[in-house]
PDB file of C-alpha atoms in Angstrom:
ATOM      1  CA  UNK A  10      19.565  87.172  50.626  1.00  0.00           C
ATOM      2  CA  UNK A  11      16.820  89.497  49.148  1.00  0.00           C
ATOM      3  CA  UNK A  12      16.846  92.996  50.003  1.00  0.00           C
ATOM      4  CA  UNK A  13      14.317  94.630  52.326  1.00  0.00           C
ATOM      5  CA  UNK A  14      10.998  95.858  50.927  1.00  0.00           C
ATOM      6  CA  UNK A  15      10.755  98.969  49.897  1.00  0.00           C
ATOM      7  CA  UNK A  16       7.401  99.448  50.936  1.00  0.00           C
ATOM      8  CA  UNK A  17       4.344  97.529  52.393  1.00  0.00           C
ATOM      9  CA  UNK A  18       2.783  95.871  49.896  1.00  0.00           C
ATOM     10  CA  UNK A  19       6.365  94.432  48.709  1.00  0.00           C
ATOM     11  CA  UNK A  20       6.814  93.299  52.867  1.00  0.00           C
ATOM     12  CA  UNK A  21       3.271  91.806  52.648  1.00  0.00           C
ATOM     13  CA  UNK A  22       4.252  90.083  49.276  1.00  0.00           C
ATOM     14  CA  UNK A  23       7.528  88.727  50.380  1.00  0.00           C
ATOM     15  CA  UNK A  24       5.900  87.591  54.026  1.00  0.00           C
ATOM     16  CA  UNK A  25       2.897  85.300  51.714  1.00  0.00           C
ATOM     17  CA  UNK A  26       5.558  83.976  50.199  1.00  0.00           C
ATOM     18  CA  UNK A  27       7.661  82.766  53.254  1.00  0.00           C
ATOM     19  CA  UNK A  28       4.701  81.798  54.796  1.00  0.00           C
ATOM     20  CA  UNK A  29       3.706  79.742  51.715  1.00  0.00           C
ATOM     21  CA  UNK A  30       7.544  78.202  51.824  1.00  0.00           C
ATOM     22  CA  UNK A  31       7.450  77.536  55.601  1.00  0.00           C
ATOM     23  CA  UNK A  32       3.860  75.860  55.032  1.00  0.00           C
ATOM     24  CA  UNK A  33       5.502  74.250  52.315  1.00  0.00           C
ATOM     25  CA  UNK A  34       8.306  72.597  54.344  1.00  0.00           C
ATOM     26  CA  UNK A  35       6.852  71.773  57.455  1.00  0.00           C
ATOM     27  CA  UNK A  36       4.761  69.458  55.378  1.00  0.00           C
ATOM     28  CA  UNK A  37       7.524  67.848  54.016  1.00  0.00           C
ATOM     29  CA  UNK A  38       9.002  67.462  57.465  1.00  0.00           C
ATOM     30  CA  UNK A  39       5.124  66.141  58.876  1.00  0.00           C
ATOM     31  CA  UNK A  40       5.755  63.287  56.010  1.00  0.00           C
ATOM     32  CA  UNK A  41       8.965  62.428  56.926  1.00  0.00           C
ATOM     33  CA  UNK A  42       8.410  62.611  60.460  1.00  0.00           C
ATOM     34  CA  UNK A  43       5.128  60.126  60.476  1.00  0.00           C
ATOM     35  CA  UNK A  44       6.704  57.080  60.313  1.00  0.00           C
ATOM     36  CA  UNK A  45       3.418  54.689  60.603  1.00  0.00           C
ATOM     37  CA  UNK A  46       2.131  55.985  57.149  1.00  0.00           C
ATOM     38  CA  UNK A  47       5.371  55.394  55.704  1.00  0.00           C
ATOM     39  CA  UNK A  48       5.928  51.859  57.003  1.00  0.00           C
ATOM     40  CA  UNK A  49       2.303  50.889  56.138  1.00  0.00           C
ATOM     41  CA  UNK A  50       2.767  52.592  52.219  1.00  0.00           C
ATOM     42  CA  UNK A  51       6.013  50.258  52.708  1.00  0.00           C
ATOM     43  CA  UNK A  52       4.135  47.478  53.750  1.00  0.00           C
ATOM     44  CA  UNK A  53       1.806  48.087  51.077  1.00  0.00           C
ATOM     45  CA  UNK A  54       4.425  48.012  47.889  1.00  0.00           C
ATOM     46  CA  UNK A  55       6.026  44.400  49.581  1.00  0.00           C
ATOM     47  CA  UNK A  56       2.512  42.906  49.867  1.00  0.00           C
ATOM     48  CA  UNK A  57       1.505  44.108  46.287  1.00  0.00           C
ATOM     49  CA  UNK A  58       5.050  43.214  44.885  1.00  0.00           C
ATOM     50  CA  UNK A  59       4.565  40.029  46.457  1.00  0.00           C
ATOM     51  CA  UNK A  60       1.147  39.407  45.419  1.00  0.00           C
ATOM     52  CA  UNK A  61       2.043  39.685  42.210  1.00  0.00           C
ATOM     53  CA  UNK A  62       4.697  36.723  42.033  1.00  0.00           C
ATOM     54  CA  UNK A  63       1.571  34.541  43.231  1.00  0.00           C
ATOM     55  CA  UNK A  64      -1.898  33.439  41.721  1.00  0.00           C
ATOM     56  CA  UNK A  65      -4.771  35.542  42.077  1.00  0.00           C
ATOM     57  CA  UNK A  66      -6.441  33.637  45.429  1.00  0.00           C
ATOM     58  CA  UNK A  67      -3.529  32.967  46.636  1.00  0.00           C
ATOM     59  CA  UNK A  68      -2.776  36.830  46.763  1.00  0.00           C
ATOM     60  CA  UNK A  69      -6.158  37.458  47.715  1.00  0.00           C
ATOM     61  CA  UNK A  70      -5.421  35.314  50.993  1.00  0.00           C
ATOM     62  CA  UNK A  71      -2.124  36.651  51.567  1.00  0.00           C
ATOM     63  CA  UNK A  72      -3.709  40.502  51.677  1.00  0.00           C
ATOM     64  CA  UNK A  73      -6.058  39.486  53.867  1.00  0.00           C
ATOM     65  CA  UNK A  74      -4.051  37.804  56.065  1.00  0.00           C
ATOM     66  CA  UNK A  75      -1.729  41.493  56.433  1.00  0.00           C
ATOM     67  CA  UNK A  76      -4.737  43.091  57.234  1.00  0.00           C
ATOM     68  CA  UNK A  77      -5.178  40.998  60.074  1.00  0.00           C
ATOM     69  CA  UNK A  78      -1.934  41.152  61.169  1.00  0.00           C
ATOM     70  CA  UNK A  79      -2.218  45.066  60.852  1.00  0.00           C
ATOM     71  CA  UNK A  80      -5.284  44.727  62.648  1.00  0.00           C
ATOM     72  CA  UNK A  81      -3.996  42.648  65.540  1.00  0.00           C
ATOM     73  CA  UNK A  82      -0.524  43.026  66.072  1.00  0.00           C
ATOM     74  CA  UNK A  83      -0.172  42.427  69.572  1.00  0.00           C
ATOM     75  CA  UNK A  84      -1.776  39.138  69.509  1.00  0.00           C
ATOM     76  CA  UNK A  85       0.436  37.659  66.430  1.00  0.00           C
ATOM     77  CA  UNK A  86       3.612  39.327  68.058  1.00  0.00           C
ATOM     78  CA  UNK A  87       2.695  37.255  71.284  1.00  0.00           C
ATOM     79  CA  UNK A  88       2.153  33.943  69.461  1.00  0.00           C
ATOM     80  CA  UNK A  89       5.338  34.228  67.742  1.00  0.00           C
ATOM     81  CA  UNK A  90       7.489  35.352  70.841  1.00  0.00           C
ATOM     82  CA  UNK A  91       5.664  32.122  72.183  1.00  0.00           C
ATOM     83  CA  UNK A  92       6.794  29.810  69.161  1.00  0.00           C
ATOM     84  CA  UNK A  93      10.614  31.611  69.159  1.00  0.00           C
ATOM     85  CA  UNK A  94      10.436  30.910  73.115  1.00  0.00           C
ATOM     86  CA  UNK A  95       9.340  27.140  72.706  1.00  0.00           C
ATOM     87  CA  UNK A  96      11.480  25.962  69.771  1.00  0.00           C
ATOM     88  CA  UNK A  97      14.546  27.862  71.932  1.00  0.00           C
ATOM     89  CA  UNK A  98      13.524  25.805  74.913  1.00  0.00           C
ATOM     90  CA  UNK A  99      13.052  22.239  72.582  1.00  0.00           C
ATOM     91  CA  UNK A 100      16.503  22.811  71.293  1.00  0.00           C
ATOM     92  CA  UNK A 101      18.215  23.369  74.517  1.00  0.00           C
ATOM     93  CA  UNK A 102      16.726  20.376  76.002  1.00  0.00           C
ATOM     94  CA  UNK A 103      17.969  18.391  72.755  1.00  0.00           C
ATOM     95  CA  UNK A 104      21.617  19.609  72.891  1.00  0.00           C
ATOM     96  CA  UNK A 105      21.893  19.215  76.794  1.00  0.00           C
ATOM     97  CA  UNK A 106      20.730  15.384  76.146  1.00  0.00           C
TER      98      UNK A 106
END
Protein backbone atom coordinates (compact mmCIF):
# COMPACT_ATOMS: atom_id res chain seq x y z
CA UNK A 1 0.00 0.00 0.00
CA UNK A 2 1.43 3.53 -0.78
CA UNK A 3 1.44 6.03 1.82
CA UNK A 4 -0.88 9.04 1.87
CA UNK A 5 0.11 12.20 0.00
CA UNK A 6 1.77 14.55 1.59
CA UNK A 7 0.25 17.28 -0.08
CA UNK A 8 -2.17 18.12 -3.01
CA UNK A 9 -0.47 17.96 -5.93
CA UNK A 10 1.01 14.38 -4.79
CA UNK A 11 -3.14 13.39 -3.99
CA UNK A 12 -3.95 14.82 -7.47
CA UNK A 13 -0.95 12.79 -8.96
CA UNK A 14 -1.70 9.56 -7.28
CA UNK A 15 -5.75 10.02 -8.06
CA UNK A 16 -4.65 10.43 -12.33
CA UNK A 17 -3.01 7.57 -11.84
CA UNK A 18 -5.80 5.33 -10.29
CA UNK A 19 -8.06 6.78 -12.50
CA UNK A 20 -5.80 5.92 -15.47
CA UNK A 21 -5.53 2.13 -13.83
CA UNK A 22 -9.30 1.85 -13.21
CA UNK A 23 -9.84 3.16 -16.95
CA UNK A 24 -7.31 0.77 -17.71
CA UNK A 25 -9.10 -2.30 -16.28
CA UNK A 26 -12.53 -1.76 -16.89
CA UNK A 27 -11.49 -2.00 -20.48
CA UNK A 28 -10.04 -5.14 -20.07
CA UNK A 29 -13.14 -6.34 -18.28
CA UNK A 30 -15.53 -4.50 -21.39
CA UNK A 31 -13.34 -7.06 -23.71
CA UNK A 32 -13.81 -9.90 -21.81
CA UNK A 33 -17.24 -9.26 -21.01
CA UNK A 34 -18.46 -8.72 -24.90
CA UNK A 35 -18.72 -12.00 -25.90
CA UNK A 36 -20.18 -11.37 -29.65
CA UNK A 37 -16.83 -9.66 -30.70
CA UNK A 38 -14.97 -12.41 -29.31
CA UNK A 39 -16.93 -15.27 -30.89
CA UNK A 40 -17.02 -13.43 -34.27
CA UNK A 41 -12.80 -12.68 -34.00
CA UNK A 42 -13.19 -16.61 -33.18
CA UNK A 43 -15.19 -17.22 -36.00
CA UNK A 44 -12.94 -15.24 -37.99
CA UNK A 45 -9.42 -17.24 -37.20
CA UNK A 46 -11.57 -20.88 -38.00
CA UNK A 47 -12.86 -19.46 -41.31
CA UNK A 48 -9.36 -18.01 -42.28
CA UNK A 49 -7.56 -21.19 -40.86
CA UNK A 50 -9.89 -23.06 -42.84
CA UNK A 51 -9.70 -21.13 -45.90
CA UNK A 52 -6.41 -21.67 -46.07
CA UNK A 53 -6.42 -25.64 -46.27
CA UNK A 54 -8.67 -24.95 -49.50
CA UNK A 55 -8.15 -23.35 -53.06
CA UNK A 56 -8.54 -19.82 -53.53
CA UNK A 57 -12.50 -19.89 -54.93
CA UNK A 58 -13.26 -22.37 -53.02
CA UNK A 59 -12.33 -20.15 -49.90
CA UNK A 60 -13.74 -17.30 -51.51
CA UNK A 61 -17.22 -19.23 -51.45
CA UNK A 62 -16.83 -20.58 -48.13
CA UNK A 63 -16.34 -16.73 -46.63
CA UNK A 64 -19.11 -15.72 -48.25
CA UNK A 65 -21.22 -18.26 -47.34
CA UNK A 66 -20.26 -17.26 -43.19
CA UNK A 67 -21.23 -13.98 -43.95
CA UNK A 68 -24.51 -15.06 -44.79
CA UNK A 69 -24.90 -17.20 -42.14
CA UNK A 70 -23.74 -14.23 -39.83
CA UNK A 71 -26.11 -12.25 -41.61
CA UNK A 72 -29.11 -14.54 -41.24
CA UNK A 73 -28.87 -16.70 -38.46
CA UNK A 74 -32.28 -17.25 -37.57
CA UNK A 75 -33.29 -18.46 -40.87
CA UNK A 76 -30.28 -21.17 -41.26
CA UNK A 77 -30.84 -22.17 -37.49
CA UNK A 78 -34.57 -22.89 -38.53
CA UNK A 79 -33.71 -24.92 -41.64
CA UNK A 80 -31.40 -27.01 -39.79
CA UNK A 81 -33.68 -27.62 -36.64
CA UNK A 82 -36.06 -28.59 -39.63
CA UNK A 83 -33.50 -31.13 -41.30
CA UNK A 84 -32.35 -32.53 -37.49
CA UNK A 85 -36.32 -32.77 -36.89
CA UNK A 86 -37.02 -34.69 -40.27
CA UNK A 87 -34.09 -37.13 -40.47
CA UNK A 88 -35.12 -37.87 -36.46
CA UNK A 89 -38.64 -38.51 -37.63
CA UNK A 90 -37.34 -40.79 -41.02
CA UNK A 91 -35.32 -42.85 -38.66
CA UNK A 92 -37.94 -43.55 -36.16
CA UNK A 93 -40.34 -44.58 -38.72
CA UNK A 94 -37.47 -46.97 -40.16
CA UNK A 95 -36.62 -48.67 -36.81
CA UNK A 96 -40.38 -49.01 -35.71
CA UNK A 97 -40.88 -50.94 -39.25
Amino acid sequence: MTDFPKNAEEARTDRDVTREELTETLDALGKKMDVKTRVNDNLDAKVDKAGAKISEPAAEKFRQGTEVVRANPLPIFAGVLALLVTIRLIMRKRSSS
